[in-house]
Amino acid sequence: MKSRVRELREKQGWSQGELADLLDVSRQTVNAIETEKYDPSLPLAFKIARLFNMRIETIFLEG
Amino acid sequence: MNPSSASRTKSMTISSFAFTASVLACWYVLADIVPASSTLLRTIVTLIPVIPLVFLFRAAIGLLYNRDGKEAGGERALQDQLAEVQRVASDNVARLLHPGAHAGKHMRPAHRRYMRTFVPAMIGYVLVLFASILLLKKIGSDGSIVLRAMLSLAPVVPIIFVCKALIQFLRDCDELERQIELESIALSCLFTGLIFLCLGFLASAELIYLDGALVAIWVFPALCGLYGVTKCIANWRYR
């Protein structure tokens, strides 16, 4: 699954660690989502979408 | 914490592990390899654990005194220094176990809680193990069966705390960490089972001789060792 998390995070000027703190996950998890090595669960995807104030399908794209 | 005290604390952590490992290695070498007649060799082997102990004391002294040799206690209370030692030591151990999760950052609460139980439990395990072996040797076969059984099983008590810490950690960690943990545990169980199955077949074909008690003792350490290896691989995959 393609992810726009990195692009959105950089737009906000957050580091991976800061985003991890906001989502209450490890920095490793944020990095794995950004590098598309790991697809987040639905609750985490909703959390990310809420944080960026966007819809899930605009952040995570079928790929 | 300034860089020099951080490196000293790191040195203390490494020395502590080296000391534990060398004591166990010496115990094994003295019991099984070095002949009883060779006094000089036995003395040299016995003194090997002193080397990491010297480094441990050197780092500890360096931490309590500043570079000029003046006592640092005037600037900061000893209690604060010891609290920092404990925090950085557990931080270093966690970085070894979770390299991806701790690149240059402090531990997450889940890891901190895990290390707070894991480190004292492992230290307790080593101490109880030595005490149990010494007491069992002292009592010999004269002691009551209940007492001998209790002494033999005493080292399991701190290991129960390690298991409890791991279960708590699995509940506290995030979804990717949990996936990594479960993958590592599943793979290490499979590999351990496979290794001991092979050993069992070889022993039943009388190609090797296996002591049943020794095999039973080594199952859990083999599982833990393989868990470490599989976890490193899983961490590397998601890095």
PDB file of C-alpha atoms in Angstrom:
ATOM      1  CA  MET A   1       0.000   0.000   0.000  1.00  0.00           C
ATOM      2  CA  LYS A   2       1.321   3.441  -0.948  1.00  0.00           C
ATOM      3  CA  SER A   3       1.545   5.940   1.899  1.00  0.00           C
ATOM      4  CA  ARG A   4       1.662   9.751   1.897  1.00  0.00           C
ATOM      5  CA  VAL A   5       2.578   9.927   5.577  1.00  0.00           C
ATOM      6  CA  ARG A   6       6.128  11.168   4.976  1.00  0.00           C
ATOM      7  CA  GLU A   7       4.986  13.932   2.640  1.00  0.00           C
ATOM      8  CA  LEU A   8       2.280  15.073   5.103  1.00  0.00           C
ATOM      9  CA  ARG A   9       4.638  14.882   8.088  1.00  0.00           C
ATOM     10  CA  GLU A  10       7.294  16.960   6.320  1.00  0.00           C
ATOM     11  CA  LYS A  11       4.629  19.512   5.348  1.00  0.00           C
ATOM     12  CA  GLN A  12       3.813  19.912   9.060  1.00  0.00           C
ATOM     13  CA  GLY A  13       7.553  20.169   9.880  1.00  0.00           C
ATOM     14  CA  TRP A  14       7.472  17.260  12.295  1.00  0.00           C
ATOM     15  CA  SER A  15      10.246  14.755  12.846  1.00  0.00           C
ATOM     16  CA  GLN A  16       9.477  11.019  12.831  1.00  0.00           C
ATOM     17  CA  GLY A  17       9.907  11.021  16.619  1.00  0.00           C
ATOM     18  CA  GLU A  18       7.423  13.868  17.062  1.00  0.00           C
ATOM     19  CA  LEU A  19       4.834  12.130  14.882  1.00  0.00           C
ATOM     20  CA  ALA A  20       5.447   8.888  16.796  1.00  0.00           C
ATOM     21  CA  ASP A  21       4.777  10.706  20.082  1.00  0.00           C
ATOM     22  CA  LEU A  22       1.562  12.205  18.708  1.00  0.00           C
ATOM     23  CA  LEU A  23       0.362   8.787  17.537  1.00  0.00           C
ATOM     24  CA  ASP A  24       1.638   7.008  20.676  1.00  0.00           C
ATOM     25  CA  VAL A  25       3.716   4.540  18.648  1.00  0.00           C
ATOM     26  CA  SER A  26       7.458   3.966  18.241  1.00  0.00           C
ATOM     27  CA  ARG A  27       9.598   5.895  15.749  1.00  0.00           C
ATOM     28  CA  GLN A  28      10.316   2.545  14.102  1.00  0.00           C
ATOM     29  CA  THR A  29       6.591   2.135  13.357  1.00  0.00           C
ATOM     30  CA  VAL A  30       6.364   5.582  11.756  1.00  0.00           C
ATOM     31  CA  ASN A  31       9.459   4.823   9.672  1.00  0.00           C
ATOM     32  CA  ALA A  32       8.078   1.430   8.579  1.00  0.00           C
ATOM     33  CA  ILE A  33       4.760   3.046   7.520  1.00  0.00           C
ATOM     34  CA  GLU A  34       6.572   5.805   5.606  1.00  0.00           C
ATOM     35  CA  THR A  35       8.861   3.370   3.803  1.00  0.00           C
ATOM     36  CA  GLU A  36       5.825   1.162   3.035  1.00  0.00           C
ATOM     37  CA  LYS A  37       7.314  -1.826   4.808  1.00  0.00           C
ATOM     38  CA  TYR A  38       4.332  -2.015   7.135  1.00  0.00           C
ATOM     39  CA  ASP A  39       0.636  -1.322   6.574  1.00  0.00           C
ATOM     40  CA  PRO A  40      -0.964   0.167   9.700  1.00  0.00           C
ATOM     41  CA  SER A  41      -4.050  -1.346  11.302  1.00  0.00           C
ATOM     42  CA  LEU A  42      -7.405   0.343  10.745  1.00  0.00           C
ATOM     43  CA  PRO A  43      -7.426   2.079  14.194  1.00  0.00           C
ATOM     44  CA  LEU A  44      -3.906   3.483  13.593  1.00  0.00           C
ATOM     45  CA  ALA A  45      -4.838   4.548  10.046  1.00  0.00           C
ATOM     46  CA  PHE A  46      -7.867   6.422  11.476  1.00  0.00           C
ATOM     47  CA  LYS A  47      -5.616   8.047  14.080  1.00  0.00           C
ATOM     48  CA  ILE A  48      -3.219   9.220  11.340  1.00  0.00           C
ATOM     49  CA  ALA A  49      -6.105  10.494   9.215  1.00  0.00           C
ATOM     50  CA  ARG A  50      -7.586  12.418  12.160  1.00  0.00           C
ATOM     51  CA  LEU A  51      -4.194  13.928  12.993  1.00  0.00           C
ATOM     52  CA  PHE A  52      -3.731  15.256   9.450  1.00  0.00           C
ATOM     53  CA  ASN A  53      -7.445  16.096   9.195  1.00  0.00           C
ATOM     54  CA  MET A  54      -7.816  14.066   6.001  1.00  0.00           C
ATOM     55  CA  ARG A  55      -9.662  10.959   4.811  1.00  0.00           C
ATOM     56  CA  ILE A  56      -7.881   7.590   5.089  1.00  0.00           C
ATOM     57  CA  GLU A  57      -8.122   6.907   1.344  1.00  0.00           C
ATOM     58  CA  THR A  58      -6.299  10.143   0.534  1.00  0.00           C
ATOM     59  CA  ILE A  59      -3.368   9.180   2.797  1.00  0.00           C
ATOM     60  CA  PHE A  60      -3.115   5.469   2.008  1.00  0.00           C
ATOM     61  CA  LEU A  61      -3.441   4.596  -1.644  1.00  0.00           C
ATOM     62  CA  GLU A  62      -3.853   1.213  -3.251  1.00  0.00           C
ATOM     63  CA  GLY A  63      -0.619   0.306  -4.957  1.00  0.00           C
TER      64      GLY A  63
ATOM     65  CA  MET B   1      24.093  13.675  31.478  1.00  0.00           C
ATOM     66  CA  ASN B   2      27.348  14.813  29.850  1.00  0.00           C
ATOM     67  CA  PRO B   3      29.031  12.640  27.177  1.00  0.00           C
ATOM     68  CA  SER B   4      31.810  11.377  29.470  1.00  0.00           C
ATOM     69  CA  SER B   5      29.392  10.126  32.136  1.00  0.00           C
ATOM     70  CA  ALA B   6      27.201   8.565  29.421  1.00  0.00           C
ATOM     71  CA  SER B   7      30.192   6.640  28.049  1.00  0.00           C
ATOM     72  CA  ARG B   8      31.212   5.603  31.568  1.00  0.00           C
ATOM     73  CA  THR B   9      27.719   4.300  32.243  1.00  0.00           C
ATOM     74  CA  LYS B  10      27.828   2.451  28.927  1.00  0.00           C
ATOM     75  CA  SER B  11      31.166   0.970  29.947  1.00  0.00           C
ATOM     76  CA  MET B  12      29.607  -0.086  33.287  1.00  0.00           C
ATOM     77  CA  THR B  13      26.751  -1.861  31.502  1.00  0.00           C
ATOM     78  CA  ILE B  14      29.103  -3.703  29.135  1.00  0.00           C
ATOM     79  CA  SER B  15      31.479  -4.629  32.003  1.00  0.00           C
ATOM     80  CA  SER B  16      28.579  -5.996  34.072  1.00  0.00           C
ATOM     81  CA  PHE B  17      27.492  -8.247  31.206  1.00  0.00           C
ATOM     82  CA  ALA B  18      31.101  -9.300  30.516  1.00  0.00           C
ATOM     83  CA  PHE B  19      31.565 -10.101  34.190  1.00  0.00           C
ATOM     84  CA  THR B  20      28.439 -12.291  34.314  1.00  0.00           C
ATOM     85  CA  ALA B  21      29.389 -14.055  31.079  1.00  0.00           C
ATOM     86  CA  SER B  22      32.995 -14.658  32.194  1.00  0.00           C
ATOM     87  CA  VAL B  23      31.886 -16.040  35.579  1.00  0.00           C
ATOM     88  CA  LEU B  24      29.568 -18.507  33.847  1.00  0.00           C
ATOM     89  CA  ALA B  25      32.244 -19.419  31.261  1.00  0.00           C
ATOM     90  CA  CYS B  26      34.879 -19.939  33.994  1.00  0.00           C
ATOM     91  CA  TRP B  27      32.508 -22.069  36.002  1.00  0.00           C
ATOM     92  CA  TYR B  28      31.914 -24.279  32.949  1.00  0.00           C
ATOM     93  CA  VAL B  29      35.619 -24.410  31.941  1.00  0.00           C
ATOM     94  CA  LEU B  30      36.765 -25.239  35.493  1.00  0.00           C
ATOM     95  CA  ALA B  31      34.167 -27.943  35.920  1.00  0.00           C
ATOM     96  CA  ASP B  32      34.542 -29.702  32.586  1.00  0.00           C
ATOM     97  CA  ILE B  33      37.703 -28.759  30.711  1.00  0.00           C
ATOM     98  CA  VAL B  34      40.673 -27.828  32.930  1.00  0.00           C
ATOM     99  CA  PRO B  35      42.137 -30.861  34.729  1.00  0.00           C
ATOM    100  CA  ALA B  36      42.145 -30.722  38.533  1.00  0.00           C
ATOM    101  CA  SER B  37      45.920 -31.242  38.629  1.00  0.00           C
ATOM    102  CA  SER B  38      46.793 -28.043  36.745  1.00  0.00           C
ATOM    103  CA  THR B  39      46.795 -25.496  39.596  1.00  0.00           C
ATOM    104  CA  LEU B  40      48.358 -22.662  37.581  1.00  0.00           C
ATOM    105  CA  LEU B  41      45.840 -22.958  34.737  1.00  0.00           C
ATOM    106  CA  ARG B  42      42.953 -23.175  37.210  1.00  0.00           C
ATOM    107  CA  THR B  43      44.190 -20.019  38.971  1.00  0.00           C
ATOM    108  CA  ILE B  44      44.469 -18.113  35.676  1.00  0.00           C
ATOM    109  CA  VAL B  45      40.968 -19.187  34.591  1.00  0.00           C
ATOM    110  CA  THR B  46      39.545 -18.273  38.012  1.00  0.00           C
ATOM    111  CA  LEU B  47      41.022 -14.774  37.770  1.00  0.00           C
ATOM    112  CA  ILE B  48      39.595 -14.003  34.298  1.00  0.00           C
ATOM    113  CA  PRO B  49      36.323 -12.456  35.655  1.00  0.00           C
ATOM    114  CA  VAL B  50      38.450  -9.961  37.589  1.00  0.00           C
ATOM    115  CA  ILE B  51      39.302  -8.169  34.288  1.00  0.00           C
ATOM    116  CA  PRO B  52      35.740  -6.938  33.520  1.00  0.00           C
ATOM    117  CA  LEU B  53      35.330  -6.266  37.236  1.00  0.00           C
ATOM    118  CA  VAL B  54      38.310  -3.879  37.106  1.00  0.00           C
ATOM    119  CA  PHE B  55      36.700  -2.035  34.163  1.00  0.00           C
ATOM    120  CA  LEU B  56      33.405  -1.918  36.063  1.00  0.00           C
ATOM    121  CA  PHE B  57      35.024  -0.328  39.112  1.00  0.00           C
ATOM    122  CA  ARG B  58      37.071   2.037  36.935  1.00  0.00           C
ATOM    123  CA  ALA B  59      33.926   3.266  35.175  1.00  0.00           C
ATOM    124  CA  ALA B  60      32.033   3.556  38.477  1.00  0.00           C
ATOM    125  CA  ILE B  61      34.837   5.544  40.101  1.00  0.00           C
ATOM    126  CA  GLY B  62      35.136   7.724  36.973  1.00  0.00           C
ATOM    127  CA  LEU B  63      31.418   8.447  37.160  1.00  0.00           C
ATOM    128  CA  LEU B  64      31.461   9.501  40.785  1.00  0.00           C
ATOM    129  CA  TYR B  65      34.574  11.662  40.369  1.00  0.00           C
ATOM    130  CA  ASN B  66      35.116  14.231  37.652  1.00  0.00           C
ATOM    131  CA  ARG B  67      38.104  14.281  35.300  1.00  0.00           C
ATOM    132  CA  ASP B  68      40.294  16.288  37.684  1.00  0.00           C
ATOM    133  CA  GLY B  69      39.760  13.708  40.374  1.00  0.00           C
ATOM    134  CA  LYS B  70      37.637  16.065  42.471  1.00  0.00           C
ATOM    135  CA  GLU B  71      34.561  14.648  44.103  1.00  0.00           C
ATOM    136  CA  ALA B  72      31.456  15.427  42.077  1.00  0.00           C
ATOM    137  CA  GLY B  73      29.208  15.071  45.102  1.00  0.00           C
ATOM    138  CA  GLY B  74      29.423  18.801  45.766  1.00  0.00           C
ATOM    139  CA  GLU B  75      27.721  19.601  42.504  1.00  0.00           C
ATOM    140  CA  ARG B  76      25.130  16.876  42.485  1.00  0.00           C
ATOM    141  CA  ALA B  77      23.813  14.479  45.069  1.00  0.00           C
ATOM    142  CA  LEU B  78      25.038  10.885  44.882  1.00  0.00           C
ATOM    143  CA  GLN B  79      21.434   9.739  44.667  1.00  0.00           C
ATOM    144  CA  ASP B  80      20.908  11.699  41.438  1.00  0.00           C
ATOM    145  CA  GLN B  81      24.071  10.195  39.969  1.00  0.00           C
ATOM    146  CA  LEU B  82      22.928   6.677  40.796  1.00  0.00           C
ATOM    147  CA  ALA B  83      19.459   7.353  39.353  1.00  0.00           C
ATOM    148  CA  GLU B  84      21.134   8.516  36.125  1.00  0.00           C
ATOM    149  CA  VAL B  85      23.329   5.409  36.078  1.00  0.00           C
ATOM    150  CA  GLN B  86      20.237   3.203  36.375  1.00  0.00           C
ATOM    151  CA  ARG B  87      18.348   5.143  33.679  1.00  0.00           C
ATOM    152  CA  VAL B  88      21.190   5.153  31.131  1.00  0.00           C
ATOM    153  CA  ALA B  89      22.115   1.531  31.879  1.00  0.00           C
ATOM    154  CA  SER B  90      18.583   0.351  31.162  1.00  0.00           C
ATOM    155  CA  ASP B  91      18.564   2.659  28.104  1.00  0.00           C
ATOM    156  CA  ASN B  92      21.709   0.972  26.769  1.00  0.00           C
ATOM    157  CA  VAL B  93      20.328  -2.521  27.314  1.00  0.00           C
ATOM    158  CA  ALA B  94      17.100  -1.549  25.564  1.00  0.00           C
ATOM    159  CA  ARG B  95      19.059  -0.136  22.606  1.00  0.00           C
ATOM    160  CA  LEU B  96      20.788  -3.508  22.251  1.00  0.00           C
ATOM    161  CA  LEU B  97      17.433  -5.313  22.260  1.00  0.00           C
ATOM    162  CA  HIS B  98      15.452  -2.791  20.195  1.00  0.00           C
ATOM    163  CA  PRO B  99      18.002  -1.090  17.919  1.00  0.00           C
ATOM    164  CA  GLY B 100      15.428   0.386  15.546  1.00  0.00           C
ATOM    165  CA  ALA B 101      13.204   1.815  18.235  1.00  0.00           C
ATOM    166  CA  HIS B 102      15.851   3.734  20.154  1.00  0.00           C
ATOM    167  CA  ALA B 103      18.129   5.442  17.671  1.00  0.00           C
ATOM    168  CA  GLY B 104      19.393   8.322  19.794  1.00  0.00           C
ATOM    169  CA  LYS B 105      16.136   8.725  21.717  1.00  0.00           C
ATOM    170  CA  HIS B 106      14.978   7.972  25.217  1.00  0.00           C
ATOM    171  CA  MET B 107      12.955   4.836  25.850  1.00  0.00           C
ATOM    172  CA  ARG B 108       9.197   4.702  25.454  1.00  0.00           C
ATOM    173  CA  PRO B 109       7.286   3.954  28.679  1.00  0.00           C
ATOM    174  CA  ALA B 110       6.606   0.339  27.575  1.00  0.00           C
ATOM    175  CA  HIS B 111      10.340  -0.365  27.129  1.00  0.00           C
ATOM    176  CA  ARG B 112      11.229   1.445  30.350  1.00  0.00           C
ATOM    177  CA  ARG B 113       8.686  -0.621  32.309  1.00  0.00           C
ATOM    178  CA  TYR B 114      10.027  -3.808  30.711  1.00  0.00           C
ATOM    179  CA  MET B 115      13.654  -2.997  31.506  1.00  0.00           C
ATOM    180  CA  ARG B 116      12.763  -1.997  35.072  1.00  0.00           C
ATOM    181  CA  THR B 117      11.615  -5.588  35.700  1.00  0.00           C
ATOM    182  CA  PHE B 118      13.917  -7.427  33.285  1.00  0.00           C
ATOM    183  CA  VAL B 119      17.297  -6.109  34.480  1.00  0.00           C
ATOM    184  CA  PRO B 120      16.801  -6.726  38.257  1.00  0.00           C
ATOM    185  CA  ALA B 121      15.197 -10.114  37.503  1.00  0.00           C
ATOM    186  CA  MET B 122      18.194 -11.242  35.412  1.00  0.00           C
ATOM    187  CA  ILE B 123      20.666 -10.023  38.053  1.00  0.00           C
ATOM    188  CA  GLY B 124      18.563 -11.865  40.645  1.00  0.00           C
ATOM    189  CA  TYR B 125      18.600 -14.971  38.458  1.00  0.00           C
ATOM    190  CA  VAL B 126      22.418 -15.052  38.288  1.00  0.00           C
ATOM    191  CA  LEU B 127      22.724 -14.519  42.063  1.00  0.00           C
ATOM    192  CA  VAL B 128      20.038 -17.097  42.967  1.00  0.00           C
ATOM    193  CA  LEU B 129      21.553 -19.586  40.509  1.00  0.00           C
ATOM    194  CA  PHE B 130      24.995 -19.355  42.142  1.00  0.00           C
ATOM    195  CA  ALA B 131      23.514 -19.497  45.654  1.00  0.00           C
ATOM    196  CA  SER B 132      21.385 -22.504  44.713  1.00  0.00           C
ATOM    197  CA  ILE B 133      24.353 -24.398  43.191  1.00  0.00           C
ATOM    198  CA  LEU B 134      26.564 -23.664  46.223  1.00  0.00           C
ATOM    199  CA  LEU B 135      23.896 -24.665  48.740  1.00  0.00           C
ATOM    200  CA  LEU B 136      23.021 -27.852  46.831  1.00  0.00           C
ATOM    201  CA  LYS B 137      26.709 -28.829  46.798  1.00  0.00           C
ATOM    202  CA  LYS B 138      26.988 -28.061  50.516  1.00  0.00           C
ATOM    203  CA  ILE B 139      23.883 -30.040  51.442  1.00  0.00           C
ATOM    204  CA  GLY B 140      24.751 -32.946  49.137  1.00  0.00           C
ATOM    205  CA  SER B 141      22.425 -35.919  49.179  1.00  0.00           C
ATOM    206  CA  ASP B 142      21.908 -35.677  52.980  1.00  0.00           C
ATOM    207  CA  GLY B 143      19.312 -32.873  52.868  1.00  0.00           C
ATOM    208  CA  SER B 144      15.573 -33.464  52.712  1.00  0.00           C
ATOM    209  CA  ILE B 145      13.972 -33.943  49.310  1.00  0.00           C
ATOM    210  CA  VAL B 146      11.686 -30.923  49.804  1.00  0.00           C
ATOM    211  CA  LEU B 147      14.622 -28.634  50.638  1.00  0.00           C
ATOM    212  CA  ARG B 148      16.659 -29.891  47.676  1.00  0.00           C
ATOM    213  CA  ALA B 149      13.661 -29.492  45.351  1.00  0.00           C
ATOM    214  CA  MET B 150      13.086 -25.947  46.605  1.00  0.00           C
ATOM    215  CA  LEU B 151      16.756 -25.030  46.147  1.00  0.00           C
ATOM    216  CA  SER B 152      16.858 -26.567  42.667  1.00  0.00           C
ATOM    217  CA  LEU B 153      13.770 -24.617  41.588  1.00  0.00           C
ATOM    218  CA  ALA B 154      14.756 -21.312  43.250  1.00  0.00           C
ATOM    219  CA  PRO B 155      16.361 -19.864  40.026  1.00  0.00           C
ATOM    220  CA  VAL B 156      12.992 -20.257  38.269  1.00  0.00           C
ATOM    221  CA  VAL B 157      11.423 -17.560  40.505  1.00  0.00           C
ATOM    222  CA  PRO B 158      13.316 -14.598  38.920  1.00  0.00           C
ATOM    223  CA  ILE B 159      12.681 -16.110  35.466  1.00  0.00           C
ATOM    224  CA  ILE B 160       8.930 -15.955  36.226  1.00  0.00           C
ATOM    225  CA  PHE B 161       9.391 -12.196  36.712  1.00  0.00           C
ATOM    226  CA  VAL B 162      11.150 -12.033  33.311  1.00  0.00           C
ATOM    227  CA  CYS B 163       8.178 -13.849  31.720  1.00  0.00           C
ATOM    228  CA  LYS B 164       5.770 -11.481  33.483  1.00  0.00           C
ATOM    229  CA  ALA B 165       7.745  -8.485  32.160  1.00  0.00           C
ATOM    230  CA  LEU B 166       7.637  -9.905  28.620  1.00  0.00           C
ATOM    231  CA  ILE B 167       3.867 -10.504  28.799  1.00  0.00           C
ATOM    232  CA  GLN B 168       3.338  -6.956  30.092  1.00  0.00           C
ATOM    233  CA  PHE B 169       5.608  -5.609  27.334  1.00  0.00           C
ATOM    234  CA  LEU B 170       3.606  -7.466  24.665  1.00  0.00           C
ATOM    235  CA  ARG B 171       0.454  -5.777  25.981  1.00  0.00           C
ATOM    236  CA  ASP B 172       2.063  -2.328  26.183  1.00  0.00           C
ATOM    237  CA  CYS B 173       3.963  -2.152  22.888  1.00  0.00           C
ATOM    238  CA  ASP B 174       2.545  -0.784  19.650  1.00  0.00           C
ATOM    239  CA  GLU B 175       1.224  -2.894  16.769  1.00  0.00           C
ATOM    240  CA  LEU B 176       4.456  -3.164  14.743  1.00  0.00           C
ATOM    241  CA  GLU B 177       6.514  -3.937  17.837  1.00  0.00           C
ATOM    242  CA  ARG B 178       3.979  -6.618  18.797  1.00  0.00           C
ATOM    243  CA  GLN B 179       4.157  -8.084  15.282  1.00  0.00           C
ATOM    244  CA  ILE B 180       7.977  -8.192  15.521  1.00  0.00           C
ATOM    245  CA  GLU B 181       7.832  -9.782  18.992  1.00  0.00           C
ATOM    246  CA  LEU B 182       5.303 -12.433  17.969  1.00  0.00           C
ATOM    247  CA  GLU B 183       7.175 -13.245  14.743  1.00  0.00           C
ATOM    248  CA  SER B 184      10.432 -13.612  16.713  1.00  0.00           C
ATOM    249  CA  ILE B 185       8.846 -15.781  19.414  1.00  0.00           C
ATOM    250  CA  ALA B 186       7.111 -18.013  16.826  1.00  0.00           C
ATOM    251  CA  LEU B 187      10.284 -18.475  14.761  1.00  0.00           C
ATOM    252  CA  SER B 188      12.494 -19.097  17.812  1.00  0.00           C
ATOM    253  CA  CYS B 189      10.008 -21.733  19.072  1.00  0.00           C
ATOM    254  CA  LEU B 190      10.086 -23.450  15.680  1.00  0.00           C
ATOM    255  CA  PHE B 191      13.890 -23.392  15.429  1.00  0.00           C
ATOM    256  CA  THR B 192      14.371 -24.558  19.037  1.00  0.00           C
ATOM    257  CA  GLY B 193      11.933 -27.426  18.490  1.00  0.00           C
ATOM    258  CA  LEU B 194      13.687 -28.358  15.255  1.00  0.00           C
ATOM    259  CA  ILE B 195      17.171 -28.312  16.844  1.00  0.00           C
ATOM    260  CA  PHE B 196      16.115 -30.462  19.799  1.00  0.00           C
ATOM    261  CA  LEU B 197      14.170 -32.809  17.500  1.00  0.00           C
ATOM    262  CA  CYS B 198      17.361 -33.339  15.450  1.00  0.00           C
ATOM    263  CA  LEU B 199      19.370 -33.901  18.648  1.00  0.00           C
ATOM    264  CA  GLY B 200      16.738 -36.390  19.842  1.00  0.00           C
ATOM    265  CA  PHE B 201      16.897 -38.356  16.585  1.00  0.00           C
ATOM    266  CA  LEU B 202      20.719 -38.393  16.659  1.00  0.00           C
ATOM    267  CA  ALA B 203      20.695 -39.519  20.311  1.00  0.00           C
ATOM    268  CA  SER B 204      18.123 -42.256  19.680  1.00  0.00           C
ATOM    269  CA  ALA B 205      20.289 -43.534  16.804  1.00  0.00           C
ATOM    270  CA  GLU B 206      23.154 -43.573  19.350  1.00  0.00           C
ATOM    271  CA  LEU B 207      25.249 -41.250  17.201  1.00  0.00           C
ATOM    272  CA  ILE B 208      25.589 -38.777  20.070  1.00  0.00           C
ATOM    273  CA  TYR B 209      25.072 -39.073  23.821  1.00  0.00           C
ATOM    274  CA  LEU B 210      22.764 -36.592  25.519  1.00  0.00           C
ATOM    275  CA  ASP B 211      22.250 -36.142  29.237  1.00  0.00           C
ATOM    276  CA  GLY B 212      18.488 -35.697  29.769  1.00  0.00           C
ATOM    277  CA  ALA B 213      18.886 -33.142  32.586  1.00  0.00           C
ATOM    278  CA  LEU B 214      21.305 -31.057  30.521  1.00  0.00           C
ATOM    279  CA  VAL B 215      18.959 -31.074  27.519  1.00  0.00           C
ATOM    280  CA  ALA B 216      16.013 -29.985  29.698  1.00  0.00           C
ATOM    281  CA  ILE B 217      18.074 -27.149  31.190  1.00  0.00           C
ATOM    282  CA  TRP B 218      19.243 -25.900  27.783  1.00  0.00           C
ATOM    283  CA  VAL B 219      15.797 -25.701  26.115  1.00  0.00           C
ATOM    284  CA  PHE B 220      14.870 -22.329  27.667  1.00  0.00           C
ATOM    285  CA  PRO B 221      18.287 -20.647  27.150  1.00  0.00           C
ATOM    286  CA  ALA B 222      18.297 -21.910  23.534  1.00  0.00           C
ATOM    287  CA  LEU B 223      14.821 -20.446  23.073  1.00  0.00           C
ATOM    288  CA  CYS B 224      15.951 -17.098  24.524  1.00  0.00           C
ATOM    289  CA  GLY B 225      19.119 -17.043  22.406  1.00  0.00           C
ATOM    290  CA  LEU B 226      17.242 -17.822  19.205  1.00  0.00           C
ATOM    291  CA  TYR B 227      14.573 -15.252  20.142  1.00  0.00           C
ATOM    292  CA  GLY B 228      17.379 -12.660  20.279  1.00  0.00           C
ATOM    293  CA  VAL B 229      18.648 -13.669  16.835  1.00  0.00           C
ATOM    294  CA  THR B 230      15.205 -13.787  15.207  1.00  0.00           C
ATOM    295  CA  LYS B 231      14.298 -10.449  16.783  1.00  0.00           C
ATOM    296  CA  CYS B 232      17.416  -8.815  15.336  1.00  0.00           C
ATOM    297  CA  ILE B 233      16.450 -10.147  11.895  1.00  0.00           C
ATOM    298  CA  ALA B 234      12.816  -8.984  12.279  1.00  0.00           C
ATOM    299  CA  ASN B 235      13.956  -5.532  13.473  1.00  0.00           C
ATOM    300  CA  TRP B 236      16.325  -5.266  10.505  1.00  0.00           C
ATOM    301  CA  ARG B 237      13.473  -6.131   8.100  1.00  0.00           C
ATOM    302  CA  TYR B 238      11.316  -3.240   9.318  1.00  0.00           C
ATOM    303  CA  ARG B 239      14.139  -0.716   9.639  1.00  0.00           C
TER     304      ARG B 239
END
